[in-house]
Amino acid sequence: MTRGRLITLEGGDGAGKTSQAGWVRDLIRAQGVSLLETHEPGGTPLAETIREWVLSPAGDPPEAMAELLLVFAARRQHWVQRIGPALESGIWVLCDRFVDSTYAYQGAGRGLPIAWIAMLEHWVLGSAGRPDLTLYFDTPVDLALDRVRQRGRLNRMEREGLDWHERVRSGYQSRLEADPGRFIRIEGGLPPEKIRAMIEAALTPRFRAWASGDLPQDPSR
Ligand code: TYD
């Protein structure tokens, strides 16, 4: 059984990734593969409860390290119950946010040591958790925050200031520079039709290469 592909969507708050998710899904489905669509934090009943604890501005908010541990507790549950089994049975997975979000938000945003995140990543996901492909929606922070404010009802991260969101963006930039072959950078400030065209132009050759075996899966798995 060929392992499924793990494709992730990443970007700062208001970067526009969720509104393009349907288009990415259609392009994947056109490959004739089975697809699990999911998101983080969340994806299982327990992980959704943890999501509430992490994101709700009400109540007793976790401090930074507790937040990091909660995000990884949710991820472990999601990985063991849903993502891992799907990939093993050949199903492709499209996940709206994954481990790069933790590097950007808890690492660059909250200022927690990257080495802690790398260690937790290794414990929780082993070597199998590296996405095959990540679409990163890179959007100027002022534009992204305008979009977020128009949506109303801001979560705990979205309530942070401009500096915080700039740090998150630079955290993503570091991830991209460290692993350029995995990322496709999408300019999230462009009109939706242009973004769609960019996504299609980026995914089509990648899918073709996967199908023909020109880009084999990571042999370390
Ligand atoms: P998202 O679902 O994109 O937000 P919304 O429901 O408002 O569209 O993302 C949820 C939030 O969780 C987002 O602000 C980023 C944050 N987050 C982290 O801080 N760390 C993580 O590891 C993950 C996956 C998300």
Coordinates of N, CA and C and ligand atoms in Angstrom, one line a residue:
M1 N 0.9 -1.2 0.0 CA 0.0 0.0 0.0 C 0.9 1.2 0.0
T2 N 0.7 2.1 -1.0 CA 1.5 3.4 -1.0 C 0.9 4.3 0.0
R3 N 1.8 4.9 0.8 CA 1.3 5.9 1.8 C 0.7 7.1 1.2
G4 N -0.4 7.6 1.8 CA -1.0 8.8 1.3 C -0.1 10.0 1.5
R5 N -0.4 11.1 0.9 CA 0.4 12.4 1.0 C -0.2 13.3 2.0
L6 N 0.6 13.9 2.8 CA 0.2 14.9 3.7 C 0.5 16.3 3.2
I7 N -0.6 17.1 3.0 CA -0.5 18.4 2.4 C -1.0 19.4 3.5
T8 N -0.3 20.4 3.8 CA -0.7 21.4 4.9 C -0.9 22.8 4.3
L9 N -1.8 23.5 4.9 CA -2.0 24.9 4.6 C -1.5 25.7 5.8
E10 N -0.7 26.7 5.6 CA -0.2 27.5 6.6 C -0.3 29.0 6.3
G11 N -0.2 29.8 7.3 CA -0.2 31.3 7.2 C -0.6 32.0 8.4
G12 N -0.4 33.2 8.5 CA -0.8 34.0 9.7 C -2.3 34.2 9.7
D13 N -2.8 34.7 10.8 CA -4.3 35.0 10.9 C -4.7 35.9 9.8
G14 N -5.8 35.6 9.1 CA -6.3 36.5 8.1 C -5.5 36.4 6.8
A15 N -4.6 35.4 6.6 CA -3.7 35.3 5.5 C -4.5 34.8 4.2
G16 N -5.7 34.2 4.4 CA -6.5 33.8 3.3 C -6.5 32.3 3.0
K17 N -5.8 31.5 3.8 CA -5.7 30.1 3.5 C -7.0 29.4 3.5
T18 N -7.8 29.7 4.5 CA -9.0 28.9 4.7 C -10.0 29.1 3.5
S19 N -10.0 30.3 3.0 CA -10.9 30.6 1.9 C -10.5 29.9 0.6
Q20 N -9.2 29.5 0.5 CA -8.7 28.8 -0.7 C -8.7 27.3 -0.5
A21 N -9.0 26.8 0.7 CA -8.9 25.4 1.0 C -9.8 24.6 0.0
G22 N -11.0 25.1 -0.3 CA -11.9 24.3 -1.2 C -11.2 24.1 -2.6
W23 N -10.5 25.1 -3.0 CA -9.9 25.0 -4.4 C -8.7 24.0 -4.3
V24 N -8.0 24.0 -3.2 CA -6.9 23.0 -3.1 C -7.5 21.6 -3.0
R25 N -8.6 21.5 -2.3 CA -9.3 20.2 -2.2 C -9.7 19.7 -3.6
D26 N -10.3 20.6 -4.4 CA -10.8 20.2 -5.7 C -9.6 19.7 -6.6
L27 N -8.5 20.4 -6.5 CA -7.3 20.0 -7.3 C -6.8 18.6 -6.8
I28 N -6.8 18.4 -5.5 CA -6.4 17.0 -5.0 C -7.3 16.0 -5.4
R29 N -8.6 16.2 -5.3 CA -9.6 15.2 -5.6 C -9.5 14.8 -7.1
A30 N -9.2 15.8 -7.9 CA -9.1 15.6 -9.4 C -8.0 14.5 -9.7
Q31 N -7.1 14.2 -8.7 CA -6.1 13.2 -8.9 C -6.7 11.8 -8.7
G32 N -8.0 11.7 -8.3 CA -8.7 10.5 -8.1 C -8.3 9.8 -6.8
V33 N -7.8 10.5 -5.9 CA -7.4 9.9 -4.6 C -8.4 10.2 -3.5
S34 N -8.5 9.3 -2.5 CA -9.3 9.6 -1.3 C -8.7 10.7 -0.5
L35 N -9.5 11.5 0.1 CA -8.9 12.7 0.8 C -9.6 12.8 2.2
L36 N -8.8 13.0 3.2 CA -9.3 13.4 4.5 C -9.0 14.9 4.7
E37 N -10.0 15.7 4.9 CA -9.8 17.2 5.2 C -9.9 17.4 6.7
T38 N -8.9 18.0 7.3 CA -9.0 18.3 8.7 C -8.2 19.6 9.0
H39 N -8.1 19.9 10.3 CA -7.5 21.1 10.7 C -6.8 21.0 12.1
E40 N -6.0 21.9 12.5 CA -5.4 22.0 13.8 C -5.5 23.4 14.4
P41 N -5.5 23.6 15.7 CA -5.7 22.6 16.7 C -7.1 22.0 16.5
G42 N -7.2 20.7 16.7 CA -8.5 20.0 16.6 C -8.5 18.8 15.8
G43 N -9.6 18.4 15.3 CA -9.7 17.2 14.4 C -10.2 15.9 15.1
T44 N -10.3 15.9 16.4 CA -10.9 14.8 17.2 C -11.7 15.5 18.3
P45 N -12.6 14.8 18.9 CA -13.4 15.5 20.0 C -12.5 16.0 21.1
L46 N -11.5 15.3 21.6 CA -10.7 15.8 22.6 C -9.8 17.0 22.1
A47 N -9.3 16.8 20.9 CA -8.5 17.9 20.4 C -9.3 19.2 20.2
E48 N -10.6 19.0 19.8 CA -11.4 20.2 19.7 C -11.7 20.9 21.1
T49 N -11.7 20.1 22.1 CA -11.9 20.7 23.5 C -10.6 21.5 23.8
I50 N -9.5 20.9 23.5 CA -8.2 21.6 23.7 C -8.1 22.8 22.9
R51 N -8.6 22.8 21.7 CA -8.6 24.0 20.8 C -9.3 25.2 21.6
E52 N -10.5 24.8 22.2 CA -11.2 25.8 22.9 C -10.4 26.4 24.0
W53 N -9.7 25.6 24.8 CA -8.9 26.0 25.9 C -7.8 27.0 25.4
V54 N -7.2 26.6 24.2 CA -6.0 27.4 23.7 C -6.5 28.7 23.1
L55 N -7.6 28.7 22.4 CA -8.0 29.9 21.6 C -9.0 30.8 22.3
S56 N -9.8 30.3 23.2 CA -10.8 31.1 23.8 C -10.2 32.3 24.6
P57 N -10.7 33.5 24.3 CA -10.2 34.6 25.1 C -10.8 34.7 26.5
A58 N -11.8 33.9 26.7 CA -12.5 33.9 28.0 C -11.8 32.9 29.0
G59 N -12.1 33.0 30.3 CA -11.6 32.0 31.2 C -10.2 32.2 31.7
D60 N -9.5 31.1 31.8 CA -8.2 31.0 32.5 C -7.2 30.7 31.4
P61 N -6.7 31.6 30.6 CA -5.8 31.3 29.5 C -4.5 30.6 29.9
P62 N -4.0 29.6 29.1 CA -2.8 29.0 29.4 C -1.6 29.9 29.3
E63 N -0.6 29.8 30.1 CA 0.6 30.5 29.9 C 1.4 29.8 28.8
A64 N 2.5 30.5 28.3 CA 3.1 30.1 27.1 C 3.5 28.6 27.0
M65 N 4.2 28.1 28.0 CA 4.6 26.7 27.9 C 3.4 25.7 28.0
A66 N 2.4 26.1 28.8 CA 1.2 25.3 28.9 C 0.5 25.3 27.5
E67 N 0.5 26.4 26.9 CA -0.1 26.5 25.6 C 0.6 25.6 24.6
L68 N 1.9 25.6 24.6 CA 2.7 24.7 23.7 C 2.3 23.2 24.0
L69 N 2.3 22.8 25.2 CA 2.0 21.5 25.6 C 0.6 21.1 25.2
L70 N -0.3 22.0 25.4 CA -1.7 21.7 25.0 C -1.8 21.5 23.5
V71 N -1.2 22.3 22.7 CA -1.2 22.2 21.2 C -0.7 20.8 20.8
F72 N 0.4 20.4 21.5 CA 1.0 19.1 21.1 C 0.2 18.0 21.6
A73 N -0.5 18.1 22.8 CA -1.4 17.1 23.3 C -2.5 16.9 22.2
A74 N -3.1 18.0 21.7 CA -4.2 17.9 20.7 C -3.6 17.2 19.5
R75 N -2.4 17.6 19.1 CA -1.8 17.0 17.9 C -1.5 15.5 18.0
R76 N -1.1 15.1 19.1 CA -0.8 13.7 19.3 C -2.1 12.9 19.1
Q77 N -3.2 13.4 19.7 CA -4.5 12.7 19.6 C -4.9 12.6 18.1
H78 N -4.8 13.8 17.5 CA -5.2 13.9 16.1 C -4.3 13.0 15.2
W79 N -3.0 12.9 15.5 CA -2.1 12.1 14.7 C -2.4 10.6 14.8
V80 N -2.6 10.2 16.1 CA -2.8 8.8 16.3 C -4.1 8.3 15.9
Q81 N -5.1 9.1 16.1 CA -6.5 8.7 15.8 C -6.9 8.9 14.3
R82 N -6.4 9.9 13.7 CA -6.9 10.2 12.4 C -5.8 10.3 11.3
I83 N -4.9 11.2 11.5 CA -4.0 11.5 10.3 C -3.1 10.3 10.0
G84 N -2.4 9.8 11.1 CA -1.5 8.6 10.9 C -2.2 7.5 10.2
P85 N -3.4 7.0 10.7 CA -4.1 5.8 10.1 C -4.5 6.1 8.7
A86 N -4.9 7.4 8.4 CA -5.3 7.7 7.0 C -4.2 7.6 6.1
L87 N -3.0 8.2 6.4 CA -1.8 8.1 5.6 C -1.4 6.7 5.3
E88 N -1.4 5.9 6.4 CA -1.0 4.5 6.3 C -1.9 3.7 5.3
S89 N -3.2 4.1 5.3 CA -4.1 3.3 4.4 C -4.2 4.0 3.0
G90 N -3.3 4.9 2.7 CA -3.2 5.4 1.3 C -4.1 6.6 1.1
I91 N -4.7 7.1 2.1 CA -5.6 8.3 2.0 C -4.7 9.5 2.1
W92 N -5.0 10.5 1.2 CA -4.3 11.8 1.3 C -4.9 12.6 2.4
V93 N -4.1 13.5 3.0 CA -4.7 14.3 4.1 C -4.4 15.8 3.8
L94 N -5.4 16.6 3.8 CA -5.2 18.1 3.7 C -5.5 18.7 5.1
C95 N -4.5 19.2 5.7 CA -4.6 19.7 7.1 C -4.4 21.2 7.1
D96 N -5.5 21.9 7.5 CA -5.4 23.4 7.7 C -4.7 23.7 9.0
R97 N -3.4 24.0 8.9 CA -2.4 24.2 9.9 C -1.9 22.9 10.5
F98 N -0.6 22.9 10.8 CA 0.0 21.7 11.4 C 1.2 22.2 12.1
V99 N 2.3 21.4 12.2 CA 3.4 21.8 13.1 C 4.1 23.1 12.8
D100 N 4.1 23.5 11.5 CA 4.7 24.8 11.2 C 4.0 26.0 12.0
S101 N 2.7 25.8 12.2 CA 2.0 26.8 13.0 C 2.6 27.0 14.4
T102 N 3.0 25.8 15.0 CA 3.6 25.9 16.3 C 4.9 26.6 16.4
Y103 N 5.7 26.3 15.3 CA 7.0 27.0 15.2 C 6.8 28.5 15.1
A104 N 5.8 28.9 14.3 CA 5.5 30.3 14.0 C 4.9 31.0 15.3
Y105 N 3.8 30.4 15.8 CA 3.1 31.0 16.9 C 3.7 30.9 18.3
Q106 N 3.9 29.6 18.7 CA 4.5 29.4 20.0 C 6.0 29.7 20.0
G107 N 6.7 29.4 18.9 CA 8.1 29.7 18.8 C 8.4 31.2 18.6
A108 N 8.1 31.6 17.3 CA 8.4 33.1 17.0 C 7.5 34.0 17.8
G109 N 6.2 33.7 17.9 CA 5.3 34.6 18.5 C 5.5 34.7 20.0
R110 N 5.4 33.6 20.7 CA 5.5 33.6 22.1 C 7.0 33.6 22.6
G111 N 7.9 33.3 21.7 CA 9.3 33.4 22.1 C 9.8 32.1 22.8
L112 N 9.1 31.0 22.7 CA 9.6 29.7 23.3 C 10.7 29.2 22.5
P113 N 11.6 28.4 23.1 CA 12.8 27.9 22.4 C 12.4 26.9 21.3
I114 N 13.0 27.1 20.1 CA 12.7 26.3 19.0 C 13.1 24.8 19.3
A115 N 14.1 24.7 20.1 CA 14.6 23.3 20.5 C 13.5 22.5 21.2
W116 N 12.7 23.2 22.1 CA 11.6 22.5 22.7 C 10.6 22.0 21.7
I117 N 10.3 22.9 20.8 CA 9.3 22.5 19.8 C 9.8 21.3 18.9
A118 N 11.1 21.4 18.6 CA 11.7 20.3 17.8 C 11.6 19.0 18.5
M119 N 11.9 19.1 19.8 CA 11.8 17.8 20.7 C 10.4 17.3 20.8
L120 N 9.5 18.2 21.0 CA 8.1 17.7 21.1 C 7.6 17.1 19.8
E121 N 8.0 17.8 18.7 CA 7.6 17.3 17.4 C 8.1 15.9 17.2
H122 N 9.4 15.6 17.6 CA 10.0 14.3 17.5 C 9.2 13.3 18.3
W123 N 8.9 13.7 19.6 CA 8.2 12.7 20.4 C 6.8 12.4 19.9
V124 N 6.1 13.4 19.4 CA 4.7 13.3 19.1 C 4.5 12.7 17.7
L125 N 5.4 13.0 16.8 CA 5.1 12.6 15.4 C 6.2 11.6 14.8
G126 N 7.3 11.5 15.5 CA 8.4 10.7 15.0 C 8.9 11.4 13.7
S127 N 9.4 10.5 12.8 CA 10.0 11.1 11.6 C 8.9 11.2 10.5
A128 N 7.7 10.7 10.8 CA 6.7 10.5 9.7 C 5.8 11.8 9.6
G129 N 6.1 12.8 10.4 CA 5.1 13.9 10.5 C 5.5 15.1 9.5
R130 N 6.6 14.9 8.8 CA 7.0 16.0 7.9 C 6.0 16.0 6.7
P131 N 5.3 17.1 6.5 CA 4.3 17.2 5.4 C 5.1 17.0 4.0
D132 N 4.4 16.4 3.1 CA 5.0 16.2 1.7 C 5.0 17.6 1.0
L133 N 4.0 18.4 1.4 CA 3.9 19.7 0.7 C 3.2 20.7 1.7
T134 N 3.7 21.9 1.7 CA 3.0 23.0 2.5 C 2.8 24.2 1.6
L135 N 1.5 24.6 1.6 CA 1.1 25.8 0.9 C 1.1 26.9 1.9
Y136 N 2.1 27.9 1.8 CA 2.2 28.9 2.8 C 1.6 30.2 2.2
F137 N 0.6 30.7 2.8 CA -0.1 32.0 2.4 C 0.6 33.1 3.1
D138 N 1.4 33.9 2.4 CA 2.1 35.0 2.9 C 1.4 36.3 2.6
T139 N 1.0 37.0 3.6 CA 0.1 38.2 3.4 C 0.7 39.3 4.3
P140 N 0.8 40.5 3.8 CA 1.2 41.6 4.6 C 0.3 41.7 5.9
V141 N 1.0 41.9 7.0 CA 0.3 41.8 8.3 C -0.9 42.8 8.4
D142 N -0.7 44.0 7.9 CA -1.8 45.0 8.1 C -3.0 44.6 7.3
L143 N -2.8 44.1 6.1 CA -3.9 43.6 5.3 C -4.6 42.4 6.0
A144 N -3.8 41.5 6.5 CA -4.4 40.3 7.1 C -5.2 40.7 8.4
L145 N -4.7 41.6 9.1 CA -5.4 42.0 10.4 C -6.7 42.7 10.1
D146 N -6.7 43.5 9.0 CA -8.0 44.1 8.6 C -9.0 43.1 8.3
R147 N -8.6 42.0 7.6 CA -9.5 40.9 7.3 C -10.0 40.3 8.6
V148 N -9.1 40.1 9.5 CA -9.5 39.4 10.8 C -10.5 40.2 11.5
R149 N -10.2 41.6 11.5 CA -11.1 42.4 12.3 C -12.5 42.5 11.7
Q150 N -12.6 42.4 10.3 CA -13.9 42.4 9.7 C -14.7 41.2 10.0
R151 N -14.0 40.1 10.3 CA -14.7 38.8 10.7 C -15.3 38.9 12.1
G152 N -14.8 39.8 12.9 CA -15.3 40.0 14.3 C -14.9 38.8 15.2
R153 N -15.3 38.7 16.4 CA -15.1 37.6 17.3 C -13.7 37.0 17.2
L154 N -12.7 37.7 17.7 CA -11.3 37.4 17.6 C -10.9 36.3 18.6
N155 N -10.0 35.4 18.2 CA -9.5 34.4 19.1 C -8.3 35.0 19.8
R156 N -7.7 34.3 20.8 CA -6.7 34.8 21.6 C -5.4 35.2 20.8
M157 N -5.1 34.5 19.8 CA -3.9 34.9 18.9 C -4.2 36.2 18.1
E158 N -5.5 36.2 17.6 CA -5.8 37.3 16.7 C -5.9 38.6 17.5
R159 N -6.1 38.5 18.8 CA -6.1 39.8 19.6 C -4.7 40.3 19.9
E160 N -3.7 39.6 19.6 CA -2.3 40.1 19.8 C -2.0 41.3 18.9
G161 N -1.0 42.1 19.2 CA -0.7 43.3 18.5 C 0.1 43.0 17.2
L162 N 0.4 44.1 16.5 CA 1.1 44.1 15.2 C 2.4 43.4 15.3
D163 N 3.2 43.7 16.3 CA 4.5 43.1 16.5 C 4.5 41.6 16.6
W164 N 3.5 41.2 17.4 CA 3.4 39.7 17.5 C 3.1 39.1 16.1
H165 N 2.2 39.7 15.3 CA 1.9 39.1 14.0 C 3.1 39.2 13.1
E166 N 3.9 40.2 13.2 CA 5.1 40.3 12.4 C 6.1 39.2 12.8
R167 N 6.2 38.9 14.1 CA 7.1 37.9 14.5 C 6.6 36.5 14.0
V168 N 5.3 36.3 14.0 CA 4.7 35.0 13.5 C 5.1 34.9 12.0
R169 N 5.0 36.0 11.3 CA 5.3 36.0 9.8 C 6.8 35.7 9.6
S170 N 7.6 36.3 10.5 CA 9.1 36.0 10.3 C 9.4 34.5 10.7
G171 N 8.6 34.0 11.7 CA 8.8 32.6 12.0 C 8.5 31.7 10.9
Y172 N 7.4 32.0 10.1 CA 7.1 31.2 8.9 C 8.2 31.3 7.9
Q173 N 8.7 32.6 7.7 CA 9.8 32.8 6.8 C 11.0 31.9 7.1
S174 N 11.3 31.8 8.4 CA 12.5 30.9 8.8 C 12.2 29.5 8.4
R175 N 11.0 29.0 8.6 CA 10.6 27.6 8.3 C 10.8 27.4 6.8
L176 N 10.3 28.4 6.0 CA 10.4 28.3 4.6 C 11.9 28.2 4.1
E177 N 12.7 29.0 4.7 CA 14.1 29.1 4.3 C 14.8 27.8 4.7
A178 N 14.4 27.1 5.8 CA 15.1 25.9 6.3 C 14.7 24.7 5.4
D179 N 13.5 24.8 4.7 CA 13.0 23.6 4.0 C 12.3 24.0 2.7
P180 N 13.1 24.7 1.8 CA 12.4 25.3 0.7 C 11.7 24.4 -0.3
G181 N 12.2 23.1 -0.3 CA 11.6 22.2 -1.3 C 10.2 21.7 -0.9
R182 N 9.9 21.9 0.4 CA 8.6 21.5 0.9 C 7.5 22.6 0.7
F183 N 8.0 23.8 0.7 CA 7.0 24.9 0.8 C 6.7 25.5 -0.6
I184 N 5.4 25.9 -0.8 CA 5.1 26.7 -1.9 C 4.5 28.0 -1.3
R185 N 5.1 29.1 -1.7 CA 4.7 30.4 -1.1 C 3.7 31.0 -2.0
I186 N 2.5 31.3 -1.4 CA 1.4 31.9 -2.2 C 1.3 33.4 -1.7
E187 N 1.2 34.3 -2.6 CA 1.0 35.7 -2.1 C -0.4 35.9 -1.8
G188 N -0.7 35.9 -0.5 CA -2.1 36.0 0.0 C -2.8 37.3 -0.2
G189 N -2.0 38.4 -0.6 CA -2.7 39.7 -0.8 C -3.2 39.8 -2.2
L190 N -3.0 38.9 -3.1 CA -3.5 39.0 -4.5 C -5.0 38.7 -4.6
P191 N -5.6 39.2 -5.7 CA -7.0 38.9 -5.9 C -7.2 37.3 -5.9
P192 N -8.4 36.9 -5.5 CA -8.7 35.4 -5.4 C -8.4 34.6 -6.6
E193 N -8.7 35.2 -7.8 CA -8.5 34.4 -9.1 C -7.0 34.2 -9.3
K194 N -6.2 35.3 -9.0 CA -4.8 35.1 -9.2 C -4.2 34.1 -8.2
I195 N -4.8 34.1 -7.0 CA -4.3 33.1 -6.0 C -4.6 31.7 -6.5
R196 N -5.8 31.5 -7.0 CA -6.2 30.2 -7.5 C -5.3 29.7 -8.6
A197 N -5.0 30.7 -9.6 CA -4.1 30.3 -10.7 C -2.7 30.0 -10.2
M198 N -2.2 30.7 -9.2 CA -0.9 30.4 -8.6 C -0.9 29.0 -8.0
I199 N -2.0 28.7 -7.3 CA -2.0 27.4 -6.6 C -2.1 26.2 -7.6
E200 N -2.9 26.5 -8.7 CA -3.0 25.4 -9.7 C -1.6 25.2 -10.4
A201 N -1.0 26.4 -10.7 CA 0.3 26.3 -11.4 C 1.4 25.6 -10.5
A202 N 1.2 25.7 -9.2 CA 2.2 25.1 -8.4 C 1.9 23.6 -8.1
L203 N 0.6 23.3 -8.0 CA 0.3 21.9 -7.6 C 0.3 21.0 -8.8
T204 N -0.1 21.4 -10.0 CA -0.2 20.5 -11.1 C 1.1 19.8 -11.4
P205 N 2.2 20.5 -11.6 CA 3.5 19.8 -11.9 C 3.9 18.9 -10.7
R206 N 3.6 19.3 -9.5 CA 4.0 18.5 -8.3 C 3.3 17.2 -8.3
F207 N 2.0 17.2 -8.6 CA 1.2 16.0 -8.6 C 1.6 15.1 -9.7
R208 N 1.9 15.7 -10.9 CA 2.4 14.9 -12.0 C 3.7 14.2 -11.7
A209 N 4.6 14.9 -11.0 CA 5.9 14.3 -10.7 C 5.6 13.2 -9.6
W210 N 4.7 13.4 -8.7 CA 4.5 12.3 -7.7 C 3.9 11.1 -8.4
A211 N 2.9 11.3 -9.4 CA 2.3 10.2 -10.0 C 3.2 9.4 -10.9
S212 N 4.2 10.1 -11.5 CA 5.2 9.4 -12.3 C 6.4 8.8 -11.6
G213 N 6.4 9.1 -10.3 CA 7.5 8.6 -9.4 C 8.8 9.4 -9.5
D214 N 8.7 10.6 -10.2 CA 9.9 11.4 -10.3 C 10.3 12.0 -8.9
L215 N 9.3 12.2 -8.1 CA 9.6 12.7 -6.7 C 9.1 11.7 -5.7
P216 N 10.0 10.7 -5.4 CA 9.6 9.7 -4.5 C 9.4 10.2 -3.1
Q217 N 8.6 9.5 -2.3 CA 8.4 9.9 -1.0 C 9.7 9.8 -0.2
D218 N 9.7 10.6 0.9 CA 10.9 10.7 1.7 C 11.4 9.3 2.1
P219 N 12.6 8.8 1.6 CA 13.0 7.5 1.9 C 13.3 7.2 3.4
S220 N 13.4 8.3 4.2 CA 13.7 8.1 5.6 C 12.5 7.5 6.4
R221 N 11.3 7.6 5.7 CA 10.1 7.1 6.4 C 10.1 5.6 6.4
Ligands
TYD1 P1 -7.5 28.9 12.4 O1 -8.3 27.7 12.6 O2 -6.8 29.2 11.1 O3 -8.3 30.2 12.9 P2 -9.8 30.5 12.6 O4 -10.6 29.4 13.3 O5 -10.0 31.8 13.3 O6 -9.9 30.5 11.1 O7 -6.3 28.9 13.5 C1 -6.5 28.8 14.8 C2 -5.5 29.5 15.6 O8 -4.6 28.6 16.3 C3 -4.6 30.5 14.9 O9 -4.7 31.8 15.5 C4 -3.2 29.9 15.1 C5 -3.3 29.1 16.3 N1 -2.4 28.0 16.4 C6 -1.3 28.0 17.3 O10 -1.1 29.0 18.0 N2 -0.4 27.0 17.4 C7 -0.6 25.8 16.6 O11 0.2 24.9 16.7 C8 -1.7 25.8 15.7 C9 -2.0 24.6 14.9 C10 -2.6 26.9 15.7

